[in-house]
Coordinates of C-alpha atoms and ligand atoms in Angstrom, one line a residue:
M1 CA 27.5 6.7 17.2
S2 CA 28.5 4.4 14.3
N3 CA 30.0 5.9 11.2
V4 CA 26.9 5.2 9.0
K5 CA 24.6 7.1 11.3
Q6 CA 27.0 10.1 11.3
I7 CA 27.4 10.1 7.5
D8 CA 23.7 9.6 7.0
Q9 CA 22.8 12.5 9.3
Q10 CA 25.3 14.8 7.5
Y11 CA 24.5 13.9 3.9
V12 CA 20.9 12.4 3.6
A13 CA 18.1 14.9 3.4
G14 CA 16.5 15.1 6.8
T15 CA 13.0 13.9 5.9
Y16 CA 13.0 10.8 8.1
A17 CA 13.1 10.6 11.9
R18 CA 15.2 7.4 12.0
F19 CA 15.5 5.1 15.0
P20 CA 19.1 4.8 16.2
V21 CA 19.3 1.4 14.6
E22 CA 21.3 0.4 11.5
I23 CA 19.9 -2.8 9.8
T24 CA 22.7 -4.7 8.2
S25 CA 21.2 -8.1 7.5
G26 CA 18.1 -10.3 7.8
K27 CA 16.3 -13.4 6.8
G28 CA 12.5 -13.8 6.7
S29 CA 10.9 -11.9 9.6
L30 CA 14.2 -11.5 11.5
V31 CA 16.6 -8.6 11.0
Y32 CA 19.9 -7.7 12.6
D33 CA 21.6 -4.4 13.4
E34 CA 25.3 -3.5 13.3
T35 CA 25.9 -4.9 16.8
G36 CA 24.3 -8.3 15.9
K37 CA 21.1 -7.6 17.9
E38 CA 18.1 -9.5 16.5
Y39 CA 14.8 -7.8 15.8
I40 CA 11.4 -9.3 14.8
D41 CA 10.3 -7.2 11.8
M42 CA 6.6 -6.4 12.3
G43 CA 6.6 -3.6 9.7
S44 CA 8.2 -5.3 6.7
G45 CA 9.5 -2.1 5.3
I46 CA 5.9 -0.6 5.5
G47 CA 4.2 -3.7 4.0
V48 CA 6.8 -4.1 1.2
T49 CA 8.7 -7.3 1.9
A50 CA 5.7 -9.5 1.5
F51 CA 7.6 -12.7 2.1
G52 CA 10.2 -11.2 4.4
I53 CA 13.9 -10.3 3.9
A54 CA 15.9 -12.2 1.4
D55 CA 13.2 -14.8 0.8
D56 CA 14.7 -17.7 -1.2
A57 CA 12.2 -18.2 -3.9
W58 CA 11.9 -14.4 -4.6
L59 CA 15.6 -14.1 -4.6
T60 CA 16.0 -16.9 -7.1
A61 CA 13.4 -15.3 -9.4
V62 CA 15.1 -11.9 -9.2
T63 CA 18.7 -13.1 -9.6
E64 CA 17.8 -15.3 -12.6
Q65 CA 16.4 -12.3 -14.3
L66 CA 19.3 -10.1 -13.2
N67 CA 21.6 -12.5 -15.0
K68 CA 19.6 -12.2 -18.2
V69 CA 18.6 -8.5 -18.6
Q70 CA 18.4 -6.0 -15.7
H71 CA 16.6 -3.3 -17.7
M72 CA 15.3 -2.7 -21.2
S73 CA 13.5 0.3 -22.6
N74 CA 9.7 0.0 -23.0
L75 CA 10.4 0.2 -26.7
Y76 CA 10.9 -3.6 -26.6
Y77 CA 9.0 -6.6 -25.1
T78 CA 10.3 -8.4 -22.0
E79 CA 8.8 -11.6 -20.6
P80 CA 8.4 -10.7 -16.9
C81 CA 6.4 -7.6 -17.6
A82 CA 4.0 -9.4 -19.9
L83 CA 3.6 -12.4 -17.6
L84 CA 3.0 -10.2 -14.5
A85 CA 0.4 -8.2 -16.3
Q86 CA -1.3 -11.5 -17.4
E87 CA -1.2 -12.8 -13.8
L88 CA -2.6 -9.6 -12.4
C89 CA -5.5 -9.5 -14.9
S90 CA -6.4 -13.2 -14.6
R91 CA -6.5 -12.9 -10.8
T92 CA -8.6 -9.7 -10.7
G93 CA -10.7 -9.6 -13.8
M94 CA -9.1 -6.3 -14.7
K95 CA -8.1 -6.0 -18.4
K96 CA -4.8 -4.1 -18.7
V97 CA -1.9 -3.0 -16.5
F98 CA 0.3 0.1 -16.5
F99 CA 3.5 -0.4 -14.6
A100 CA 5.1 2.4 -12.5
N101 CA 7.7 2.4 -9.7
S102 CA 5.8 3.5 -6.7
G103 CA 2.4 3.9 -5.1
A104 CA 2.3 7.6 -5.9
E105 CA 3.0 7.0 -9.5
A106 CA 0.4 4.2 -9.7
N107 CA -2.2 6.7 -8.3
E108 CA -0.9 9.4 -10.8
C109 CA -1.8 6.9 -13.6
A110 CA -5.3 6.3 -12.1
I111 CA -5.9 10.0 -11.9
K112 CA -4.8 10.6 -15.5
V113 CA -7.0 7.7 -16.7
A114 CA -10.0 9.1 -14.9
R115 CA -9.5 12.6 -16.3
K116 CA -9.0 11.3 -19.9
Y117 CA -12.0 8.9 -19.7
A118 CA -14.3 11.6 -18.4
A119 CA -13.0 14.2 -20.8
D120 CA -13.5 11.9 -23.8
K121 CA -16.9 10.7 -22.6
K122 CA -18.6 13.7 -20.9
G123 CA -16.4 16.7 -21.6
P124 CA -13.2 18.3 -20.1
E125 CA -15.2 20.0 -17.3
Y126 CA -15.6 16.5 -15.7
S127 CA -12.2 16.5 -14.2
T128 CA -12.6 16.4 -10.4
I129 CA -11.5 13.4 -8.3
V130 CA -13.3 12.8 -5.1
T131 CA -11.2 11.3 -2.3
L132 CA -11.8 10.8 1.5
K133 CA -10.8 12.9 4.4
N134 CA -8.0 11.3 6.3
S135 CA -6.8 9.4 3.2
F136 CA -3.3 9.0 2.0
H137 CA -2.4 8.7 -1.7
G138 CA 1.3 9.7 -2.0
R139 CA 3.8 12.5 -1.9
T140 CA 3.9 13.8 -5.5
L141 CA 2.2 17.2 -5.7
T142 CA -0.9 15.6 -7.4
T143 CA -1.2 12.7 -5.1
L144 CA -0.7 15.1 -2.1
S145 CA -3.6 17.0 -3.5
A146 CA -5.6 13.7 -3.6
T147 CA -4.6 13.1 0.0
G148 CA -7.3 14.3 2.3
Q149 CA -5.1 15.6 5.2
E150 CA -4.6 19.3 5.4
H151 CA -1.3 19.1 7.3
Y152 CA 0.4 17.5 4.2
H153 CA -0.8 20.4 2.0
E154 CA 0.3 23.4 4.0
L155 CA 4.0 23.7 2.9
F156 CA 3.5 23.0 -0.8
Q157 CA 0.9 25.4 -2.2
P158 CA -0.3 25.7 -4.8
L159 CA -1.4 22.1 -5.2
T160 CA -2.9 20.4 -8.3
P161 CA -6.4 21.6 -8.7
G162 CA -9.4 19.3 -9.1
F163 CA -9.6 17.4 -5.9
V164 CA -12.3 17.4 -3.3
H165 CA -12.5 15.5 0.0
G166 CA -15.5 13.9 1.6
D167 CA -16.2 12.2 4.9
A168 CA -15.5 8.5 5.0
G169 CA -18.8 6.7 5.7
D170 CA -21.0 9.6 4.5
L171 CA -22.4 8.0 1.4
E172 CA -25.0 10.7 0.6
G173 CA -22.5 13.4 1.2
I174 CA -20.0 11.9 -1.2
K175 CA -22.6 11.4 -3.8
Q176 CA -23.6 15.1 -3.6
L177 CA -20.0 16.1 -3.7
A178 CA -19.3 14.0 -6.8
L179 CA -22.3 15.3 -8.6
S180 CA -21.8 19.0 -7.7
S181 CA -18.1 18.9 -8.5
K182 CA -18.6 17.0 -11.9
A183 CA -16.4 14.2 -10.7
A184 CA -14.4 12.0 -13.1
G185 CA -13.7 9.5 -10.4
I186 CA -13.9 8.5 -6.8
L187 CA -10.7 7.2 -5.2
I188 CA -10.7 5.4 -1.9
E189 CA -8.6 3.1 0.3
C190 CA -10.8 0.2 1.6
V191 CA -8.7 0.3 4.7
Q192 CA -7.1 3.7 5.4
G193 CA -3.5 2.9 6.2
E194 CA -1.6 6.1 7.2
G195 CA -4.8 7.5 8.4
G196 CA -4.9 5.0 11.3
V197 CA -5.7 1.6 9.9
I198 CA -9.5 2.2 9.5
A199 CA -11.6 -0.2 7.5
M200 CA -14.5 1.2 5.5
E201 CA -18.0 -0.1 6.2
P202 CA -19.3 -2.6 3.6
D203 CA -22.4 -0.6 2.9
F204 CA -20.4 2.5 2.2
V205 CA -18.0 0.8 -0.2
K206 CA -20.8 -1.1 -2.0
G207 CA -22.9 2.1 -2.1
L208 CA -20.0 4.1 -3.7
A209 CA -19.4 1.3 -6.3
A210 CA -23.1 1.2 -7.3
F211 CA -23.3 5.0 -7.5
C212 CA -20.2 5.2 -9.7
Q213 CA -21.6 2.5 -12.0
E214 CA -24.9 4.4 -12.2
Q215 CA -23.3 7.8 -12.9
D216 CA -20.4 6.5 -15.1
I217 CA -18.0 7.9 -12.6
L218 CA -14.9 5.8 -12.2
F219 CA -14.7 3.8 -9.0
M220 CA -11.0 3.6 -8.1
V221 CA -9.4 1.8 -5.2
D222 CA -6.0 2.6 -3.8
E223 CA -4.5 -0.8 -2.9
V224 CA -1.0 0.4 -2.5
Q225 CA -0.9 -0.7 1.2
T226 CA -4.0 -3.0 1.3
G227 CA -3.1 -5.0 -1.8
N228 CA -1.3 -8.2 -2.6
G229 CA -2.6 -10.4 0.2
R230 CA -2.3 -7.9 3.1
T231 CA -5.9 -8.0 4.2
G232 CA -6.5 -11.8 3.7
Q233 CA -7.8 -11.4 0.1
L234 CA -5.6 -10.7 -2.9
Y235 CA -6.9 -7.2 -3.0
A236 CA -8.9 -5.5 -0.2
Y237 CA -11.8 -4.6 -2.5
M238 CA -12.5 -8.4 -2.8
N239 CA -13.6 -8.3 0.9
Y240 CA -16.4 -6.1 -0.2
G241 CA -17.7 -7.9 -3.3
V242 CA -17.2 -4.9 -5.6
Q243 CA -15.4 -4.5 -8.9
P244 CA -13.4 -1.3 -9.3
D245 CA -12.8 0.4 -12.6
V246 CA -9.2 1.1 -11.6
V247 CA -7.0 -0.4 -8.9
S248 CA -3.6 1.1 -8.0
T249 CA -1.1 -1.0 -6.1
A250 CA 2.6 -1.0 -5.1
K251 CA 4.3 -1.7 -1.7
G252 CA 4.1 -5.5 -1.3
L253 CA 3.7 -6.2 -5.1
G254 CA 7.5 -6.1 -5.7
G255 CA 8.4 -8.0 -2.6
G256 CA 11.1 -5.4 -1.8
L257 CA 11.9 -3.9 -5.2
P258 CA 10.2 -0.7 -6.4
L259 CA 7.2 -1.5 -8.5
G260 CA 3.8 0.1 -8.8
A261 CA 0.8 -0.8 -11.0
A262 CA -2.4 0.6 -12.2
L263 CA -4.9 -2.1 -13.1
L264 CA -7.5 -1.0 -15.7
G265 CA -10.9 -2.5 -15.9
E266 CA -13.1 -3.1 -18.9
K267 CA -14.4 0.5 -19.2
V268 CA -11.0 2.1 -19.2
Q269 CA -8.8 -0.5 -20.7
N270 CA -8.2 1.5 -23.9
V271 CA -8.2 5.0 -22.4
L272 CA -4.5 5.3 -22.6
G273 CA -3.0 5.1 -26.1
F274 CA 0.5 5.4 -27.6
G275 CA 2.4 8.3 -25.9
D276 CA -0.4 9.2 -23.5
H277 CA 1.6 8.0 -20.5
G278 CA 5.0 6.3 -19.8
S279 CA 7.7 5.6 -17.3
T280 CA 11.4 4.8 -18.0
F281 CA 11.7 2.2 -15.3
G282 CA 8.1 1.1 -15.3
G283 CA 7.8 -2.7 -15.8
N284 CA 11.5 -3.3 -15.1
P285 CA 12.1 -7.0 -15.8
V286 CA 13.9 -7.7 -12.5
C287 CA 11.1 -6.1 -10.4
C288 CA 8.5 -7.8 -12.5
A289 CA 10.2 -11.2 -12.2
G290 CA 10.2 -10.9 -8.4
A291 CA 6.6 -9.7 -8.3
L292 CA 5.4 -12.6 -10.5
N293 CA 7.0 -15.0 -8.0
I294 CA 5.3 -13.1 -5.1
L295 CA 1.9 -13.0 -6.7
Q296 CA 1.9 -16.7 -7.7
R297 CA 2.5 -17.6 -4.1
I298 CA -0.3 -15.5 -2.7
D299 CA -2.7 -18.4 -3.2
D300 CA -5.8 -19.5 -1.3
A301 CA -3.7 -21.4 1.3
L302 CA -1.5 -18.3 2.0
L303 CA -4.6 -16.0 2.2
A304 CA -6.2 -18.4 4.7
E305 CA -2.9 -18.2 6.7
V306 CA -3.0 -14.4 6.6
Q307 CA -6.6 -14.4 7.9
M308 CA -5.7 -16.9 10.6
K309 CA -2.7 -14.9 11.8
G310 CA -4.8 -11.7 11.8
E311 CA -7.4 -13.4 13.9
Y312 CA -4.7 -14.6 16.3
I313 CA -3.4 -11.1 16.8
R314 CA -6.9 -9.7 17.4
Q315 CA -7.7 -12.5 19.8
Q316 CA -4.4 -12.1 21.7
L317 CA -4.6 -8.3 22.0
T318 CA -8.3 -7.6 22.5
G319 CA -8.9 -6.7 26.1
A320 CA -5.2 -6.9 27.0
K321 CA -3.8 -4.5 29.6
G322 CA -3.0 -1.1 28.2
I323 CA -4.8 -1.8 24.8
K324 CA -8.0 0.0 24.1
G325 CA -8.9 -1.4 20.7
I326 CA -7.8 -3.2 17.5
S327 CA -8.6 -2.2 14.0
G328 CA -7.8 -3.2 10.4
M329 CA -8.1 -6.4 8.4
G330 CA -5.9 -9.5 8.0
L331 CA -2.2 -8.7 8.7
M332 CA -2.9 -4.9 8.5
V333 CA -3.5 -4.2 12.2
G334 CA -4.0 -1.0 14.1
I335 CA -3.6 -1.0 17.9
Q336 CA -5.1 1.8 20.1
T337 CA -2.8 1.9 23.1
E338 CA -3.4 3.7 26.4
K339 CA 0.0 5.2 26.4
P340 CA 1.3 7.1 23.3
A341 CA 2.0 4.8 20.4
G342 CA 5.3 6.5 19.7
Q343 CA 6.5 5.7 23.2
M344 CA 5.4 2.0 22.7
V345 CA 7.3 1.7 19.4
K346 CA 10.5 3.0 21.1
A347 CA 10.1 0.5 24.0
L348 CA 9.5 -2.3 21.4
V349 CA 12.7 -1.4 19.5
E350 CA 14.6 -1.9 22.8
K351 CA 12.9 -5.3 23.2
G352 CA 13.8 -6.3 19.7
V353 CA 10.5 -5.8 17.9
L354 CA 10.2 -3.3 15.0
C355 CA 6.6 -1.9 14.7
L356 CA 5.1 1.1 12.9
T357 CA 2.7 3.8 13.9
A358 CA -0.3 5.2 12.1
K359 CA -1.7 8.4 13.6
D360 CA -2.2 7.7 17.3
K361 CA -2.1 3.9 16.8
L362 CA 0.6 1.2 16.8
R363 CA 0.5 -0.4 13.3
L364 CA 1.6 -3.9 12.4
L365 CA 2.3 -5.0 8.8
P366 CA 4.3 -8.2 9.2
A367 CA 5.4 -10.4 6.3
L368 CA 2.5 -12.5 5.1
N369 CA 4.5 -15.7 5.8
I370 CA 5.7 -14.7 9.3
P371 CA 6.2 -18.0 11.2
M372 CA 3.6 -18.5 14.1
D373 CA 6.3 -18.8 16.8
V374 CA 8.0 -15.5 15.7
L375 CA 4.6 -13.8 15.5
A376 CA 3.7 -15.1 19.0
K377 CA 7.0 -13.8 20.4
A378 CA 6.3 -10.3 18.9
I379 CA 2.8 -10.2 20.2
D380 CA 3.9 -11.2 23.7
A381 CA 6.4 -8.3 23.6
I382 CA 3.7 -5.9 22.5
K383 CA 1.4 -7.1 25.3
E384 CA 4.3 -6.6 27.9
V385 CA 5.2 -3.1 26.7
C386 CA 1.5 -2.0 26.6
A387 CA 0.9 -3.4 30.1
E388 CA 3.9 -1.7 31.8
Ligands
PLP401 C1 2.3 4.2 0.8 C2 1.1 4.6 0.1 C3 1.1 5.4 -1.1 C4 2.4 6.0 -1.6 O1 3.3 5.0 -2.1 P1 4.8 5.4 -2.5 O2 5.3 4.1 -3.0 O3 5.4 5.8 -1.2 O4 4.7 6.4 -3.5 C5 -0.1 5.7 -1.7 N1 -1.3 5.2 -1.2 C6 -1.3 4.4 -0.1 C7 -2.6 3.9 0.4 C8 -0.1 4.1 0.6 O5 -0.2 3.4 1.7

């Protein structure tokens, strides 16, 4: 075993079951381990490296800012933070942005906004957030409470109160739950990621949005995984023709640097005032400069490419030997395999293809700009492994 693996196992908290691979370099959708073996990266750091590893344009944007100012307190203005917020708002119709450093923190902001909005408007008893069973919203205690999966809760009682979980797809049930619990907001993933790459039905999402509007309950969408071009639209809610009150995002936004954002719509744009919320690193100029570059390149042409590549994957894998079904949207793909997904992922590492799992499925989140020939090679390897 290499030195790094040994040191890591001795000194890094054992929260991750790592593959016996040390990644030492990469470019685009190809990465290399310590022996020089090449892998096709079909996970992109769990949907983070939107344009792949060490992407030239992103790297230029980041290093130019690094050479100016690497960090400044939020007591002062910095250009990348302002321009990124402007770009996010002009592309979504949202009005203001709070910057954080991760998906969980973006959701924390969304939850705080919902509680304050409802308390100001209806009274402090309107504090509940409704989320869906099988959802995933993060690892902080509050976002764990939001996460509708019991097994994440067990070890960390007591959780933050004020969260209830309804069945995805059960519009009437969720409405009842929201009314009976005096909900401040409803938070959903349009495509559940960790839960198994499951897209919500259009009628369900539209129904929730309309109900929230009618009841003045905030309609909040967790776009941490689905956002920033992943599903073939800039944000997944755009596939459904709805306008959320709050959108949280992170993962792909920073292109590989830690950055989260809560986008605030018309109703809630002024809910947070001076001192109501904050983050030391939030809006870091280097992260924001990289994110601005990423966002500007997620244009109609790139989104069409994402859709086309997603179609290609579906068409190639549907009906293939050892594959029972395909789920997801755009370049967020779930593959139901006949053999256990964990076993498939291990076999694919051997073959030089890095994939993810989500529940009992194989999950693909390749870089948005993965070249067609590289993608085709990875898909062939997946077909081979599943057919064996
Ligand atoms: C990954 C993820 C999170 C948590 O993001 P972190 O950056 O790990 O805090 C929250 N929601 C969804 C939908 C995610 O996929």
